[in-house]
Coordinates of N, CA, C and O in Angstrom, one line a residue:
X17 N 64.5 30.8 -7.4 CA 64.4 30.0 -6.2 C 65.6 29.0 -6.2 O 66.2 28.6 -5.2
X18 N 65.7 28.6 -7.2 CA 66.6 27.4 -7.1 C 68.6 27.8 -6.9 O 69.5 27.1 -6.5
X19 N 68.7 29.0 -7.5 CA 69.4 29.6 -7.1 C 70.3 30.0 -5.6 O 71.5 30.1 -5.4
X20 N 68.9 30.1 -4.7 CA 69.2 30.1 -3.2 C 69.1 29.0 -2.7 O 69.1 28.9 -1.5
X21 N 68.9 27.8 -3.6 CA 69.0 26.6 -2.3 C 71.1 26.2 -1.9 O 71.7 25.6 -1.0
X22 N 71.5 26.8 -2.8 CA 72.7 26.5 -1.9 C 73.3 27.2 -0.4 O 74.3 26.8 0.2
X23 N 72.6 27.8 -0.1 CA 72.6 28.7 1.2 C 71.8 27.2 2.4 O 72.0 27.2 3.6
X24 N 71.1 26.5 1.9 CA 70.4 25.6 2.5 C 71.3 24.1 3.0 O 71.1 23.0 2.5
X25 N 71.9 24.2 3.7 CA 73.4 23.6 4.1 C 72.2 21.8 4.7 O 72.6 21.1 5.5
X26 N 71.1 21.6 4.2 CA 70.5 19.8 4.3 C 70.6 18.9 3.4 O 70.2 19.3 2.4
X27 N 71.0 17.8 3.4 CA 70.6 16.8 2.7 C 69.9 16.7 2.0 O 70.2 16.3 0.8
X28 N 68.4 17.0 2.4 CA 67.6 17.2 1.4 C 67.4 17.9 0.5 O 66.6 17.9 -0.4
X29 N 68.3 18.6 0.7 CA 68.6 19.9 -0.6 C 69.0 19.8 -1.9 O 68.9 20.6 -2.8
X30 N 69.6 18.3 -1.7 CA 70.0 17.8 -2.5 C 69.0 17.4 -3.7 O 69.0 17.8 -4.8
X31 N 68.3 16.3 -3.1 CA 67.4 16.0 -4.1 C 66.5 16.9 -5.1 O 65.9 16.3 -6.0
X32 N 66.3 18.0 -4.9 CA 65.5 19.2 -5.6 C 66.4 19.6 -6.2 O 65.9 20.2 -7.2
X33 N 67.9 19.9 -6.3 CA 69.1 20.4 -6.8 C 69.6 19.0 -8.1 O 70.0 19.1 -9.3
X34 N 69.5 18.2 -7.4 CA 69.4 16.8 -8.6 C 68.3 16.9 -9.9 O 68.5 16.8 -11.1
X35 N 67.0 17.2 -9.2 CA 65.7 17.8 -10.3 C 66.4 18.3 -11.3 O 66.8 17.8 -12.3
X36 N 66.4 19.7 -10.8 CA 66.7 20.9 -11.1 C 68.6 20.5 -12.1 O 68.8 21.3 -13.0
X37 N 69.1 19.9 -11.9 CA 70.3 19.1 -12.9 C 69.2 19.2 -14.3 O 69.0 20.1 -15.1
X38 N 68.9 18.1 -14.2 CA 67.9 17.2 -15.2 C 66.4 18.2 -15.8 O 65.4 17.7 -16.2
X39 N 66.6 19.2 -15.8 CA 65.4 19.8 -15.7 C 65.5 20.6 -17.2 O 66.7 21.2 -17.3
X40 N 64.8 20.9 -18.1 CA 64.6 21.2 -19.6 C 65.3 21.9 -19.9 O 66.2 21.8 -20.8
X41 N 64.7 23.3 -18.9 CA 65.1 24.5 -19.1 C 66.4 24.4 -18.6 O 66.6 23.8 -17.5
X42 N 68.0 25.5 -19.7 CA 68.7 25.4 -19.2 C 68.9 26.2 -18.4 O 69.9 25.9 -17.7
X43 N 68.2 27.4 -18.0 CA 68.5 28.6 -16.9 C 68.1 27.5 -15.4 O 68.9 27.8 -14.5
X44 N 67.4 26.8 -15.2 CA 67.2 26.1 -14.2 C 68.4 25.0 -14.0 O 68.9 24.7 -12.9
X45 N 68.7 24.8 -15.0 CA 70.1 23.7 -14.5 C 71.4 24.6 -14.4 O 72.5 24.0 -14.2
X46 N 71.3 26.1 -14.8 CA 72.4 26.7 -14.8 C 72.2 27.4 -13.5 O 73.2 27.9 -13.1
X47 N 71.2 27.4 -12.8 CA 70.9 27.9 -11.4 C 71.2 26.4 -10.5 O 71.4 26.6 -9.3
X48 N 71.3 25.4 -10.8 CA 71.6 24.5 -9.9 C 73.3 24.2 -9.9 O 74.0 23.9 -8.9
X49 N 73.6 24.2 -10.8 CA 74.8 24.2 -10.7 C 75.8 24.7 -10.3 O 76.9 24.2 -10.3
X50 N 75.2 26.5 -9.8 CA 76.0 27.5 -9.1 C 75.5 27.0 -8.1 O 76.3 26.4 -7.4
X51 N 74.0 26.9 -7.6 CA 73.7 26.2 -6.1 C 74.5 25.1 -5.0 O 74.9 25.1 -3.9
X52 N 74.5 24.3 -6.0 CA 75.6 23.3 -6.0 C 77.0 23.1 -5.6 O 77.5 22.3 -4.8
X53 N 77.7 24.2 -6.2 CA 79.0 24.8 -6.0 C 79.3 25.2 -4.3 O 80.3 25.2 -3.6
X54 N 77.8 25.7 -4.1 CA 77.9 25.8 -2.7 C 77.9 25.3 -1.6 O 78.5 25.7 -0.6
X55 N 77.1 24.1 -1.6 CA 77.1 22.7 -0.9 C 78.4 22.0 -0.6 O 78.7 20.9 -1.1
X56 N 79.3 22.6 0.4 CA 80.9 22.1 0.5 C 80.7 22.1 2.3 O 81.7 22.5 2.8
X57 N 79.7 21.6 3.2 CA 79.7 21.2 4.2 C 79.9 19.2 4.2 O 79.5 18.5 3.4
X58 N 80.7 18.8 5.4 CA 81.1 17.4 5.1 C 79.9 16.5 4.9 O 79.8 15.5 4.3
X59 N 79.1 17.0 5.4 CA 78.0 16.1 5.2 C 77.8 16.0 4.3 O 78.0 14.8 4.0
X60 N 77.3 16.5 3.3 CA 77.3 16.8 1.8 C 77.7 15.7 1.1 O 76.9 15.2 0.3
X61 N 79.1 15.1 1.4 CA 80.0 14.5 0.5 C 79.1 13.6 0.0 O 79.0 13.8 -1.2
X62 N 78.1 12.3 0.5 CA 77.6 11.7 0.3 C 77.0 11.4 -1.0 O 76.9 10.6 -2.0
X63 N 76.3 12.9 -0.3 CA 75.3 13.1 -1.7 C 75.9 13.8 -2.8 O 75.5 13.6 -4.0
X64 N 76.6 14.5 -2.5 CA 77.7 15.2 -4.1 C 78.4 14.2 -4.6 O 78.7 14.5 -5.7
X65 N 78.8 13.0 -4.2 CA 79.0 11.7 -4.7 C 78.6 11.2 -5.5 O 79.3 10.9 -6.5
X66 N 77.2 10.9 -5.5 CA 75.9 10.3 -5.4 C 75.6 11.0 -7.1 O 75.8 10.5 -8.2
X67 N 75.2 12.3 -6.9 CA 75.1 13.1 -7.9 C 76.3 13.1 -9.1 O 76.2 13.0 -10.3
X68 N 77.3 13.2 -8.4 CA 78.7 12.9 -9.8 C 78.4 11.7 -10.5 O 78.2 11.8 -11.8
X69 N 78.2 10.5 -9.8 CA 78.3 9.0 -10.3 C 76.9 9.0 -11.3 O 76.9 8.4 -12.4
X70 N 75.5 9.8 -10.9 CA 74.8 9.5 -11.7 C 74.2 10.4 -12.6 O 73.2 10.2 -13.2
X71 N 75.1 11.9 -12.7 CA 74.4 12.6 -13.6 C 75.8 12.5 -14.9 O 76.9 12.3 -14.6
X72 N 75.6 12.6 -15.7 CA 76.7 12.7 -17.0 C 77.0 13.6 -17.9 O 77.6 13.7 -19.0
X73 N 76.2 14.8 -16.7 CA 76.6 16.4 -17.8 C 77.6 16.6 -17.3 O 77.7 16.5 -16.1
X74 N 79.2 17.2 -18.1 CA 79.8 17.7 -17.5 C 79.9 18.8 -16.7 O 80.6 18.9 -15.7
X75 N 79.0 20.1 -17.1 CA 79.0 20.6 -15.6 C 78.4 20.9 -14.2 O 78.6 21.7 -13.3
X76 N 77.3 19.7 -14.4 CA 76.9 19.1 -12.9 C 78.1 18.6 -12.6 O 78.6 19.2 -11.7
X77 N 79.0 17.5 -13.1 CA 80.2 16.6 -12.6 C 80.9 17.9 -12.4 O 80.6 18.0 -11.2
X78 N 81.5 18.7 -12.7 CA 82.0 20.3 -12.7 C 82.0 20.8 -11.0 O 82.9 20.9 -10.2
X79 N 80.4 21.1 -11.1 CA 80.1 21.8 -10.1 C 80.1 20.9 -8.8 O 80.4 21.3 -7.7
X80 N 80.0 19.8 -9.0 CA 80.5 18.6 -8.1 C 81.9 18.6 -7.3 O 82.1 18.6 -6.1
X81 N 82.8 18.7 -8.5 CA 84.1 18.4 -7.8 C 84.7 20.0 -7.2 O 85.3 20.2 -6.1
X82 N 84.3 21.0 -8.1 CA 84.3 22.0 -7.1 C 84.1 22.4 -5.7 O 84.8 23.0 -4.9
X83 N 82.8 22.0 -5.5 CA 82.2 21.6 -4.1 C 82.9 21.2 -3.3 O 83.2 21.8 -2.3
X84 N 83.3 19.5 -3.7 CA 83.7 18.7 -3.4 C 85.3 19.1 -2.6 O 85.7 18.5 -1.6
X85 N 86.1 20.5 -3.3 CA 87.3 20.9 -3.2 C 87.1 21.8 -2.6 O 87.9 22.7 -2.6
X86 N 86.0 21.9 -1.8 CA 85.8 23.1 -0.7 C 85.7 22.2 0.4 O 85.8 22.7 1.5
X87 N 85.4 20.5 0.3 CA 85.1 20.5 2.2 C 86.3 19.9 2.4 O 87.0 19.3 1.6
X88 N 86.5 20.3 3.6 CA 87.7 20.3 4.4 C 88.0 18.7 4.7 O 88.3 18.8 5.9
X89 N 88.1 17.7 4.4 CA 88.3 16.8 4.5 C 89.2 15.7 4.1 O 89.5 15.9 2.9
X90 N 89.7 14.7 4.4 CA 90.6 14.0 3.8 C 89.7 12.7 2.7 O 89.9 12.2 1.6
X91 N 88.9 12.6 3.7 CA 88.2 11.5 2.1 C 87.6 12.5 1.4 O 87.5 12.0 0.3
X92 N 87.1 13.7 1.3 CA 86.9 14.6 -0.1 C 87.8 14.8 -1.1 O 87.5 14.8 -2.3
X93 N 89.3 15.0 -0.4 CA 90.4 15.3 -1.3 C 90.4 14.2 -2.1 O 90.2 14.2 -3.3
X94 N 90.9 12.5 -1.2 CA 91.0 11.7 -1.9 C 90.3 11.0 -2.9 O 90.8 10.3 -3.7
X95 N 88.9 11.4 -2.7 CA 87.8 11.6 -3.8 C 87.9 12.3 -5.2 O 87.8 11.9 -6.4
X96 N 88.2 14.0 -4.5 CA 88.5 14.2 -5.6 C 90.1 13.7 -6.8 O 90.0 13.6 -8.0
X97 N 91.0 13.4 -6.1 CA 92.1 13.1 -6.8 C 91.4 11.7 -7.6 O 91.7 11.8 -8.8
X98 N 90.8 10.8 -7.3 CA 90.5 9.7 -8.1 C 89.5 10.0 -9.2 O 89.4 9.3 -10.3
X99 N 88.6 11.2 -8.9 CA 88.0 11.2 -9.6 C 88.6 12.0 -10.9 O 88.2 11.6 -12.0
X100 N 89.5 13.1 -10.9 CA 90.5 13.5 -11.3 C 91.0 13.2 -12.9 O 91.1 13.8 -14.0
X101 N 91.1 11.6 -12.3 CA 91.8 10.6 -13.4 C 90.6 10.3 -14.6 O 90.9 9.6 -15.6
X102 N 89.8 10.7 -14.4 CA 88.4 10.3 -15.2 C 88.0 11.8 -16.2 O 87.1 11.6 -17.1
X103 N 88.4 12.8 -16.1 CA 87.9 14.1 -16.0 C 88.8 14.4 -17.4 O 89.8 13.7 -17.7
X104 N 88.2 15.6 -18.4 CA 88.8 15.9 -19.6 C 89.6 17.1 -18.7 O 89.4 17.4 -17.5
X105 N 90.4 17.8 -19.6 CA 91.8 18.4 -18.8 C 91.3 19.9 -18.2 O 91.8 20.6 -17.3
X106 N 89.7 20.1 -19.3 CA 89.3 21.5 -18.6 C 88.9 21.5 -17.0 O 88.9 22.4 -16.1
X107 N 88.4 20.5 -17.2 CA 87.6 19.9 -15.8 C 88.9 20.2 -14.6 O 88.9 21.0 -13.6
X108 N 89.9 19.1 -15.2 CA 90.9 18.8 -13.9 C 91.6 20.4 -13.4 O 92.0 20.6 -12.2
X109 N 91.7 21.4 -14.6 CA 92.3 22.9 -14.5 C 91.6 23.5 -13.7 O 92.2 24.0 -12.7
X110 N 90.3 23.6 -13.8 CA 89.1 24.1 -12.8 C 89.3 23.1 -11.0 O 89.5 23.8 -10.0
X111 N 89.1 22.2 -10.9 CA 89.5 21.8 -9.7 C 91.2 22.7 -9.4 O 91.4 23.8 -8.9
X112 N 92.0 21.7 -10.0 CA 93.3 22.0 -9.5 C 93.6 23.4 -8.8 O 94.2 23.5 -7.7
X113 N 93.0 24.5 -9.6 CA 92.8 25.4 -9.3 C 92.2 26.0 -8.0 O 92.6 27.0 -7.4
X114 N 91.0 25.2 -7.6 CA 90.1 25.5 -6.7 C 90.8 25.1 -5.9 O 91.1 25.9 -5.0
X115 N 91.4 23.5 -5.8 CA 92.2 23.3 -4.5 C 93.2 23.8 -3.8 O 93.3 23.7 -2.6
X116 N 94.2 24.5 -5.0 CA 95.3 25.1 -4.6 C 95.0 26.5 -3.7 O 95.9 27.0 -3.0
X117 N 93.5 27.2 -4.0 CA 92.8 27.9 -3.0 C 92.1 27.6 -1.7 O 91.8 28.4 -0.8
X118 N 92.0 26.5 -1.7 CA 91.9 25.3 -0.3 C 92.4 25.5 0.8 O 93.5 26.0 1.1
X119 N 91.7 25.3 1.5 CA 93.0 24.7 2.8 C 93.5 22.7 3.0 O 94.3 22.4 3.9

């Protein structure tokens, strides 16, 4: 289930995808974090924000800035470059990457 909430392009999707971070089982947080990856509509940004600043696993923050380097935007980009500066070097290779696939 948690799997296909990234196809679910709301807001609220968010918060069950936040659970599902924090949640025991790792197959459940390893399903949210591909979900996640998918959530690259602008609206989003807010809350993929929201989630970076308060979760501290690196690959929720991971699957964040990935996201993050899919919406088309200019405060996403500049988001992610600041956040960038915070990130260990595997992190920043996995974005860089993703962006350079960008538009």
């Amino acid at each position: 289930m948690i799997e296909q909430l990234g196809r679910f392009l709301y807001k609220r999707t968010f918060d069950t995808l936040d659970r599902a971070l924090r949640d025991a089982d790792e197959r459940v947080q390893r399903a949210a974090f591909a979900s996640l990856e998918h959530l690259r509509f602008p609206h989003a940004f807010d809350a993929l924000a929201r989630i970076y600043r308060e979760n501290d696993s690196p690959d929720a923050r991971k699957a964040v800035l990935i996201a993050m380097s899919r919406i088309d935007t200019e405060e996403a980009c500049d988001w992610i470059l600041d956040s960038l500066e915070r990130e260990v070097p595997e992190v920043c290779n996995v974005i860089v990457e993703q962006m350079r696939n960008s538009r």
